[in-house]
Coordinates of C-alpha atoms and ligand atoms in Angstrom, one line a residue:
M1414 CA -28.4 73.9 22.1
V1415 CA -29.0 77.7 21.3
E1416 CA -32.2 78.4 19.3
T1417 CA -32.4 82.2 18.0
N1418 CA -35.1 84.0 16.1
V1419 CA -33.7 84.8 12.9
V1420 CA -34.6 88.2 10.9
A1421 CA -37.8 88.1 9.0
E1422 CA -36.6 88.7 5.6
P1423 CA -38.4 86.3 3.2
T1424 CA -35.1 84.2 2.0
A1425 CA -33.9 84.2 5.6
A1426 CA -37.2 83.0 7.0
I1427 CA -37.4 80.1 4.5
L1428 CA -33.9 79.1 5.3
E1429 CA -34.5 79.4 9.0
E1430 CA -37.9 77.0 8.7
K1431 CA -35.5 74.5 6.4
I1432 CA -32.9 74.4 9.4
R1433 CA -35.1 74.5 12.1
S1434 CA -37.2 71.5 10.6
R1435 CA -34.0 69.6 9.6
R1436 CA -35.3 69.9 5.8
A1437 CA -32.2 72.0 4.7
R1438 CA -30.0 69.9 2.5
V1439 CA -26.7 70.4 3.9
G1440 CA -23.3 70.2 2.0
I1441 CA -19.8 69.9 3.0
V1442 CA -16.9 70.5 0.6
G1443 CA -13.8 68.6 1.6
L1444 CA -13.9 65.4 3.5
G1445 CA -10.9 65.3 5.1
Y1446 CA -10.4 65.3 9.0
V1447 CA -12.6 68.3 9.5
G1448 CA -14.9 67.9 6.8
L1449 CA -15.9 64.2 7.5
P1450 CA -16.8 64.6 11.1
L1451 CA -18.9 67.7 10.6
A1452 CA -20.7 65.8 8.0
V1453 CA -21.4 62.9 10.4
E1454 CA -22.6 65.2 13.0
F1455 CA -24.9 66.8 10.7
A1456 CA -26.3 63.4 9.5
K1457 CA -26.8 62.2 13.0
A1458 CA -28.8 65.3 13.9
G1459 CA -31.2 64.3 11.1
F1460 CA -30.0 66.4 8.2
S1461 CA -29.7 64.8 4.6
V1462 CA -25.9 65.4 4.1
T1463 CA -23.9 65.4 0.8
G1464 CA -20.3 65.5 1.1
I1465 CA -18.5 66.9 -2.1
D1466 CA -14.4 66.1 -2.4
I1467 CA -12.3 66.2 -5.5
S1468 CA -10.9 62.9 -4.4
E1469 CA -12.9 60.0 -5.8
E1470 CA -11.3 57.6 -3.6
K1471 CA -12.7 59.4 -0.6
T1472 CA -16.1 59.6 -2.2
R1473 CA -16.0 56.0 -3.0
R1474 CA -14.9 55.1 0.6
V1475 CA -17.6 57.3 2.3
N1476 CA -20.4 55.7 0.1
A1477 CA -19.1 52.2 1.0
G1478 CA -19.4 53.4 4.8
E1479 CA -15.6 52.9 5.1
S1480 CA -14.0 55.8 7.3
Y1481 CA -10.4 56.9 6.7
V1482 CA -10.4 59.5 9.8
G1483 CA -9.4 58.0 13.0
D1484 CA -12.1 59.9 14.9
I1485 CA -14.8 58.2 12.6
S1486 CA -15.4 54.5 13.1
N1487 CA -17.2 52.3 10.3
A1488 CA -19.9 51.6 12.9
T1489 CA -20.7 55.3 13.1
L1490 CA -20.5 56.2 9.2
A1491 CA -21.8 53.0 7.6
P1492 CA -25.6 53.3 9.3
L1493 CA -25.8 57.0 8.2
V1494 CA -24.9 56.2 4.7
E1495 CA -27.2 53.1 4.4
S1496 CA -30.1 55.2 5.7
G1497 CA -29.2 57.6 2.9
K1498 CA -28.5 60.5 5.3
L1499 CA -24.9 60.8 4.1
R1500 CA -23.6 60.4 0.6
A1501 CA -20.4 61.7 -0.9
T1502 CA -19.8 62.8 -4.6
S1503 CA -17.2 64.5 -6.7
D1504 CA -19.8 66.3 -8.8
F1505 CA -20.4 70.1 -7.9
S1506 CA -23.7 70.2 -9.8
A1507 CA -25.0 68.8 -6.2
V1508 CA -24.7 72.4 -5.0
L1509 CA -27.8 73.1 -7.2
E1510 CA -29.7 70.8 -4.6
L1511 CA -28.0 72.2 -1.5
D1512 CA -29.3 74.7 1.2
T1513 CA -26.1 75.1 3.2
I1514 CA -22.5 74.8 2.1
N1515 CA -19.6 74.3 4.6
I1516 CA -16.0 74.5 3.0
C1517 CA -13.1 72.6 4.6
V1518 CA -10.5 72.4 2.2
P1519 CA -7.0 72.7 2.9
T1520 CA -4.8 75.7 3.3
P1521 CA -1.2 74.8 3.2
L1522 CA 1.9 77.1 2.8
R1523 CA 3.8 77.6 -0.3
K1524 CA 7.4 76.9 -0.1
T1525 CA 8.0 80.6 0.3
K1526 CA 5.6 80.5 3.7
D1527 CA 2.9 82.4 1.7
P1528 CA -0.5 81.2 1.9
D1529 CA -1.7 78.8 -0.6
M1530 CA -5.2 79.9 -1.4
S1531 CA -5.5 77.5 -4.4
F1532 CA -8.0 75.0 -3.1
I1533 CA -10.4 77.7 -1.4
V1534 CA -10.2 79.4 -4.9
S1535 CA -10.9 76.3 -6.9
S1536 CA -13.8 75.1 -4.7
C1537 CA -15.5 78.6 -4.5
Q1538 CA -15.2 78.6 -8.7
E1539 CA -17.1 75.2 -8.4
I1540 CA -19.4 76.3 -6.1
A1541 CA -20.2 79.6 -7.9
R1542 CA -20.9 77.8 -11.1
H1543 CA -24.0 76.0 -9.6
F1544 CA -24.8 78.7 -6.8
H1545 CA -28.3 80.1 -6.1
A1546 CA -30.2 82.3 -3.8
G1547 CA -31.3 80.9 -0.4
T1548 CA -27.8 79.3 0.6
L1549 CA -25.9 79.7 3.6
V1550 CA -22.2 79.3 2.9
I1551 CA -19.6 79.1 5.6
L1552 CA -15.8 78.8 5.3
E1553 CA -14.2 76.8 7.9
S1554 CA -10.8 76.4 6.7
T1555 CA -8.1 78.2 8.6
T1556 CA -7.0 81.6 6.7
Y1557 CA -5.8 85.1 7.3
P1558 CA -8.2 87.8 8.3
G1559 CA -10.3 89.2 5.6
T1560 CA -10.5 86.1 3.3
T1561 CA -14.1 85.2 3.5
E1562 CA -15.1 89.0 2.2
E1563 CA -12.3 89.6 0.2
L1564 CA -11.9 86.3 -1.6
V1565 CA -14.8 84.3 -1.0
L1566 CA -17.7 86.9 -1.2
P1567 CA -16.7 88.3 -4.8
M1568 CA -17.0 85.0 -6.2
L1569 CA -20.4 84.5 -4.8
T1570 CA -22.1 87.8 -5.8
K1571 CA -20.9 87.7 -9.4
G1572 CA -24.3 86.6 -10.4
G1573 CA -25.8 89.6 -8.6
L1574 CA -27.0 88.1 -5.5
Q1575 CA -26.7 90.3 -2.5
V1576 CA -25.3 88.8 0.9
G1577 CA -27.4 89.1 3.8
R1578 CA -30.4 89.4 1.5
D1579 CA -30.3 86.6 -1.0
F1580 CA -27.6 84.4 0.7
F1581 CA -25.8 84.1 3.9
L1582 CA -22.2 83.8 4.2
C1583 CA -20.1 83.4 7.5
F1584 CA -16.6 82.2 8.9
S1585 CA -16.4 79.4 11.6
P1586 CA -12.9 78.3 12.5
E1587 CA -12.5 74.8 12.9
R1588 CA -11.1 73.5 16.3
V1589 CA -11.1 69.8 15.9
D1590 CA -8.3 68.2 17.7
P1591 CA -7.9 64.5 15.9
G1592 CA -7.2 62.0 18.5
N1593 CA -8.7 63.6 21.6
P1594 CA -11.1 61.5 23.4
R1595 CA -12.8 64.2 25.4
Y1596 CA -13.2 66.8 22.8
Q1597 CA -15.0 66.1 19.5
T1598 CA -16.9 68.0 16.6
V1599 CA -20.0 68.0 18.8
N1600 CA -18.9 69.3 22.0
I1601 CA -16.0 71.9 21.1
P1602 CA -17.5 75.2 21.2
K1603 CA -18.2 76.8 17.9
V1604 CA -17.4 80.1 16.9
V1605 CA -19.3 81.8 14.2
G1606 CA -19.0 85.2 12.5
G1607 CA -21.2 86.4 9.4
C1608 CA -20.6 89.2 6.9
T1609 CA -24.0 90.9 8.4
E1610 CA -26.2 90.3 11.4
A1611 CA -28.3 88.1 9.6
C1612 CA -25.6 86.0 8.2
T1613 CA -24.5 85.4 11.7
Q1614 CA -27.9 84.6 13.1
I1615 CA -28.4 82.1 10.4
G1616 CA -24.9 80.5 11.1
R1617 CA -25.7 80.3 14.7
L1618 CA -29.0 78.7 14.2
F1619 CA -27.5 76.4 11.8
Y1620 CA -24.6 75.0 14.1
S1621 CA -27.0 74.9 16.9
Q1622 CA -28.8 72.1 15.1
A1623 CA -25.8 69.6 15.7
L1624 CA -23.3 70.9 17.8
Q1625 CA -23.6 71.6 21.7
T1626 CA -22.3 75.3 22.1
V1627 CA -22.2 78.2 19.5
V1628 CA -20.5 81.2 20.1
P1629 CA -21.3 84.2 17.7
V1630 CA -18.9 87.1 16.8
S1631 CA -19.5 90.2 15.1
S1632 CA -17.6 89.8 12.1
T1633 CA -15.9 87.3 9.6
Q1634 CA -12.6 89.0 10.5
V1635 CA -12.9 88.4 14.1
A1636 CA -13.9 84.8 13.6
E1637 CA -10.9 84.3 11.3
M1638 CA -8.7 85.9 13.9
V1639 CA -10.0 83.9 16.7
K1640 CA -8.2 80.7 15.2
L1641 CA -4.9 82.5 14.5
L1642 CA -4.7 83.8 18.0
E1643 CA -5.4 80.2 19.4
N1644 CA -2.9 78.6 17.2
T1645 CA -0.5 81.2 17.5
F1646 CA -0.6 81.3 21.3
R1647 CA 0.1 77.5 21.1
M1648 CA 3.2 77.9 18.7
I1649 CA 4.7 80.6 20.6
N1650 CA 4.2 79.0 24.1
I1651 CA 5.9 75.7 22.7
G1652 CA 8.7 78.0 20.9
L1653 CA 9.1 79.4 24.2
V1654 CA 9.5 75.9 26.4
N1655 CA 11.7 74.5 23.3
E1656 CA 14.1 77.5 24.2
M1657 CA 14.0 76.8 27.6
A1658 CA 14.6 73.2 27.1
M1659 CA 17.9 74.0 25.2
M1660 CA 18.9 76.4 27.8
C1661 CA 18.1 73.8 30.5
D1662 CA 20.1 71.1 28.5
R1663 CA 23.0 73.6 28.2
I1664 CA 23.1 74.2 31.8
G1665 CA 22.4 70.6 33.2
I1666 CA 18.9 71.2 34.4
N1667 CA 16.0 68.6 34.0
V1668 CA 13.4 70.8 32.0
W1669 CA 10.8 68.2 32.4
E1670 CA 11.0 68.5 36.2
V1671 CA 10.8 72.4 35.8
I1672 CA 7.7 72.2 33.9
D1673 CA 5.9 69.7 36.4
A1674 CA 7.0 71.8 39.2
A1675 CA 5.8 75.2 37.9
A1676 CA 2.6 73.7 36.7
T1677 CA 1.4 73.3 40.5
K1678 CA 1.0 77.1 40.4
P1679 CA -2.8 77.2 40.5
F1680 CA -3.2 80.5 38.4
G1681 CA -1.1 82.4 35.8
F1682 CA 0.7 79.4 34.4
M1683 CA -0.2 76.7 31.8
P1684 CA 2.1 74.1 31.2
F1685 CA 3.5 73.7 27.5
Y1686 CA 6.0 70.8 27.0
P1687 CA 9.0 70.7 24.8
G1688 CA 9.7 68.1 21.8
P1689 CA 11.3 67.4 18.6
G1690 CA 9.6 70.1 16.9
L1691 CA 5.9 71.4 15.6
G1692 CA 4.0 69.2 13.2
G1693 CA 0.4 68.8 11.8
H1694 CA -1.6 71.0 9.5
C1695 CA -2.3 73.8 12.0
I1696 CA 0.4 74.9 14.5
P1697 CA 3.3 75.2 12.2
I1698 CA 1.3 76.7 9.5
D1699 CA -1.5 78.9 10.7
P1700 CA 0.6 81.7 12.6
F1701 CA 2.4 82.4 9.2
Y1702 CA -1.0 83.2 7.6
L1703 CA -1.2 85.8 10.2
S1704 CA 2.3 87.2 9.7
W1705 CA 1.9 87.2 6.0
K1706 CA -1.2 89.4 6.4
T1707 CA 0.2 91.9 8.8
K1708 CA 3.4 92.3 7.0
Q1709 CA 1.1 94.0 4.1
A1710 CA -0.2 96.3 6.9
G1711 CA 3.6 97.1 7.8
I1712 CA 3.7 95.1 11.0
E1713 CA 6.3 92.3 11.3
A1714 CA 5.1 89.2 13.6
R1715 CA 8.2 89.0 15.4
F1716 CA 7.0 86.6 18.1
I1717 CA 5.9 84.3 15.2
E1718 CA 9.1 84.4 13.3
L1719 CA 11.2 83.8 16.6
A1720 CA 9.0 80.8 17.6
G1721 CA 9.3 79.5 13.9
Y1722 CA 12.9 79.7 14.0
I1723 CA 13.4 78.0 17.4
N1724 CA 10.8 75.4 16.9
G1725 CA 12.5 74.6 13.4
Q1726 CA 15.6 74.1 15.4
M1727 CA 14.2 71.2 17.4
P1728 CA 14.8 68.3 15.0
H1729 CA 18.4 69.5 14.8
F1730 CA 18.6 69.4 18.4
V1731 CA 17.0 66.3 18.8
V1732 CA 19.6 64.6 15.9
D1733 CA 22.7 66.4 18.2
K1734 CA 21.6 64.3 21.1
V1735 CA 21.4 61.3 19.2
Q1736 CA 24.8 61.8 17.9
N1737 CA 26.4 63.0 21.1
A1738 CA 24.6 59.8 22.8
L1739 CA 26.2 57.5 20.2
N1740 CA 29.6 59.1 20.5
D1741 CA 29.6 58.7 24.1
A1742 CA 28.7 55.0 23.7
G1743 CA 31.7 54.7 21.4
K1744 CA 29.7 54.5 18.4
P1745 CA 29.8 57.2 15.3
V1746 CA 26.7 57.7 13.9
K1747 CA 28.0 56.9 10.6
G1748 CA 26.7 53.2 10.2
S1749 CA 24.9 52.9 13.5
H1750 CA 21.4 51.4 13.4
I1751 CA 18.9 53.9 14.6
L1752 CA 15.3 53.0 15.2
I1753 CA 12.6 55.9 15.3
M1754 CA 9.9 55.2 17.5
G1755 CA 6.8 57.1 16.1
V1756 CA 6.7 59.0 13.0
A1757 CA 3.1 60.6 12.9
Y1758 CA 2.8 64.2 14.2
K1759 CA 1.5 63.6 17.4
R1760 CA 0.4 60.7 19.7
D1761 CA -2.0 57.9 18.5
I1762 CA -2.8 59.3 15.5
E1763 CA -1.6 58.4 11.7
D1764 CA -1.6 61.9 10.3
M1765 CA 1.9 62.5 9.2
R1766 CA 1.7 66.1 8.0
E1767 CA 4.7 68.3 8.7
S1768 CA 5.8 65.6 11.1
P1769 CA 9.1 66.3 12.6
A1770 CA 9.9 62.9 12.8
L1771 CA 10.4 63.1 9.1
D1772 CA 13.3 65.8 9.5
V1773 CA 14.6 63.6 12.3
L1774 CA 14.7 60.7 9.9
L1775 CA 16.3 62.3 7.1
L1776 CA 19.0 64.3 9.2
L1777 CA 20.1 61.0 11.1
Q1778 CA 20.3 59.6 7.2
R1779 CA 22.4 62.2 5.9
R1780 CA 24.8 61.8 9.0
G1781 CA 25.2 58.4 7.7
G1782 CA 22.9 56.5 10.3
I1783 CA 21.1 53.5 9.1
V1784 CA 17.5 54.5 10.1
S1785 CA 14.2 52.4 10.7
Y1786 CA 11.3 53.3 12.1
C1787 CA 8.3 51.8 14.0
D1788 CA 4.8 53.2 14.3
P1789 CA 1.6 51.0 14.5
H1790 CA -0.2 53.7 13.0
V1791 CA 1.7 54.4 9.9
P1792 CA 2.5 51.2 8.3
Q1793 CA 4.4 52.6 5.3
L1794 CA 6.5 55.8 4.5
R1795 CA 7.4 57.5 1.6
L1796 CA 9.9 60.5 1.8
D1797 CA 12.3 61.8 -0.4
G1798 CA 12.8 58.9 -2.7
L1799 CA 12.9 56.5 0.2
S1800 CA 10.2 53.8 1.0
L1801 CA 10.0 52.4 4.1
Q1802 CA 7.7 49.8 6.2
S1803 CA 7.2 49.8 9.9
V1804 CA 9.5 47.4 11.9
S1805 CA 8.4 45.5 15.1
Q1806 CA 9.0 47.4 18.3
E1807 CA 11.2 44.1 18.6
A1808 CA 13.9 45.8 16.4
A1809 CA 15.1 47.9 19.6
A1810 CA 17.2 45.1 20.7
E1811 CA 19.4 45.2 17.5
A1812 CA 19.2 49.1 17.3
D1813 CA 22.4 51.2 18.5
C1814 CA 20.1 54.0 19.3
V1815 CA 16.3 54.1 19.8
V1816 CA 14.7 57.7 19.3
I1817 CA 11.2 58.3 20.7
V1818 CA 9.9 61.0 18.5
T1819 CA 6.1 60.2 18.9
D1820 CA 4.9 58.9 22.0
H1821 CA 2.2 56.6 21.0
K1822 CA 0.2 54.8 24.0
A1823 CA 0.4 51.3 21.8
F1824 CA 4.2 51.3 22.6
D1825 CA 5.3 49.0 25.4
Y1826 CA 7.7 51.3 27.3
T1827 CA 8.8 49.0 29.8
S1828 CA 9.9 46.2 27.2
L1829 CA 11.6 48.9 25.1
V1830 CA 13.9 50.1 28.1
E1831 CA 14.8 46.4 28.8
R1832 CA 15.6 45.7 25.3
A1833 CA 17.4 48.9 24.0
S1834 CA 21.0 49.5 24.8
L1835 CA 20.6 53.4 24.2
I1836 CA 17.1 55.7 24.2
V1837 CA 16.9 59.3 23.3
D1838 CA 13.7 60.3 24.6
S1839 CA 12.3 63.7 23.0
R1840 CA 8.9 63.5 24.6
N1841 CA 9.4 62.4 28.1
A1842 CA 7.7 59.2 27.2
L1843 CA 9.8 57.6 29.8
K1844 CA 9.0 59.7 32.8
G1845 CA 9.9 58.4 36.2
V1846 CA 12.4 55.5 34.7
A1847 CA 15.8 55.9 36.0
S1848 CA 18.2 54.3 33.7
P1849 CA 21.7 55.5 32.4
K1850 CA 20.5 54.2 28.8
I1851 CA 18.2 57.2 28.7
V1852 CA 18.9 60.5 27.1
R1853 CA 16.2 63.1 27.9
L1854 CA 15.7 66.2 26.0
Ligands
NAD284 N1 -6.9 68.5 10.5 C1 -7.1 69.2 11.8 O1 -6.5 68.8 12.9 C2 -7.5 70.9 11.3 C3 -7.9 71.2 12.9 C4 -8.5 72.6 12.4 C5 -8.7 73.1 11.4 N2 -8.0 72.5 10.3 C6 -8.5 73.1 8.8 O2 -9.2 72.8 8.1 C7 -9.2 72.8 6.9 C8 -9.1 71.6 6.3 O3 -8.1 70.6 6.9 P1 -8.2 68.7 6.9 O4 -7.1 68.4 8.0 O5 -9.6 68.5 7.1 O6 -7.6 68.9 5.5 P2 -7.6 67.5 4.8 O7 -6.8 67.1 3.7 O8 -7.8 66.2 5.8 O9 -9.0 67.5 3.9 C9 -9.1 68.3 3.0 C10 -10.1 67.5 2.1 O10 -10.2 68.3 0.8 C11 -10.4 68.0 -0.5 N3 -10.3 69.0 -1.5 C12 -9.2 69.6 -1.6 N4 -9.4 70.5 -2.6 C13 -10.8 70.2 -2.9 C14 -11.7 71.0 -3.6 N5 -11.4 72.0 -4.8 N6 -13.2 70.5 -3.9 C15 -13.6 69.9 -2.8 N7 -12.6 69.2 -2.2 C16 -11.3 69.6 -2.2 C17 -9.1 67.0 -0.4 O11 -9.5 66.1 -1.2 C18 -9.4 66.3 0.9 O12 -10.3 65.3 1.1 C19 -7.6 73.5 6.9 O13 -7.8 74.6 6.7 C20 -6.8 73.0 8.3 O14 -5.9 74.1 8.4 C21 -7.7 71.4 10.2

């Protein structure tokens, strides 16, 4: 872990000493997929951590040692709570006692695809009411470049405090990948950029107490842009490969075989895979934060708009495949029983935010299909007035068509192929299985 010498300003020196000695009282605002794992890492590193969340259900569960985030087990959380290292509250007056505050609240899009900054604004307003000198504040929520200094900073300086002297402000993009067994909060390198050099150095010192690698950058804007580059890179490459899938389909080539063979090139190529569309809280959303910002500067983010359009077509493409496959089997989609395998937005997690499975499900229903789903991670589903319960995988035997939308490892693919009469596989989950029942993307 990196240790640095932070500037000798009195406030900075006091905070530095508190951080190094683990006496700094750490606050995490927003205890979701990002905030709870971060709170756990700092508690494990020996800090006294207070999580603040407006959800009383979440604070109650944390205080009961009960995790609601897949990557954090109760066995990890409960001892930290029992030993007093970690507690949660909905009361922002806790800020009075804190030395550091990480903000991990949601940053969704409005229906118009404009950034919804309301969660950052409301949490910062609450922080500002109890704010005091000597605090390090780090925004982690993904957002457009400029947010930290244009939106957050003015709220914290209202009381006359000066950034870099009286308090310290940074942006640090969150890169956590829920469900990834190899890379978790502790071993994903952490980029941090401050409003001033002193801010960056204290931010770096702070993270280096609990995380393995810290990467300082020269400004909050660079740190904000790093996250947008990473996620835009993914979104556009997925858009490219989705378009490639549609082209290969039209001319009768197996796109999966093409990608696997291309990926044998040891340099200059990185495989991305097509699928039923984008999902989750990041890839479908974050690039639009960037395009919103650059539009104001007179630059149209054309790659982003195009990839957004292509990715948005994928649920329709999958549904067309289902309809065609049923037609070929002599069954119209209207009145057919269709079983969707997997509704979470990606493999082996329970998160359904922006999941393309929801679009696939609704589109099939609108075409008259009788749709059910199977997902061991999502026991119930409420959507557009619909309330569904996950059925067992055995239901594949009764379905006219099975659609693999999310390729959870828990599914028994061998028995699925045995039982089902027709399978549309949007994830290449049945790679290597040859059967006339299988229709691939
Ligand atoms: N989930 C991911 O995989 C991931 C990965 C990288 C970055 N991010 C980014 O991190 C940020 C948080 O995402 P998340 O997935 O943890 O969201 P989440 O919805 O799981 O958690 C956010 C938490 O903030 C709480 N909250 C909302 N308003 C609040 C307020 N005013 N004060 C206190 N708490 C409040 C919510 O109750 C919730 O518990 C987003 O900007 C997201 O884009 C998420």
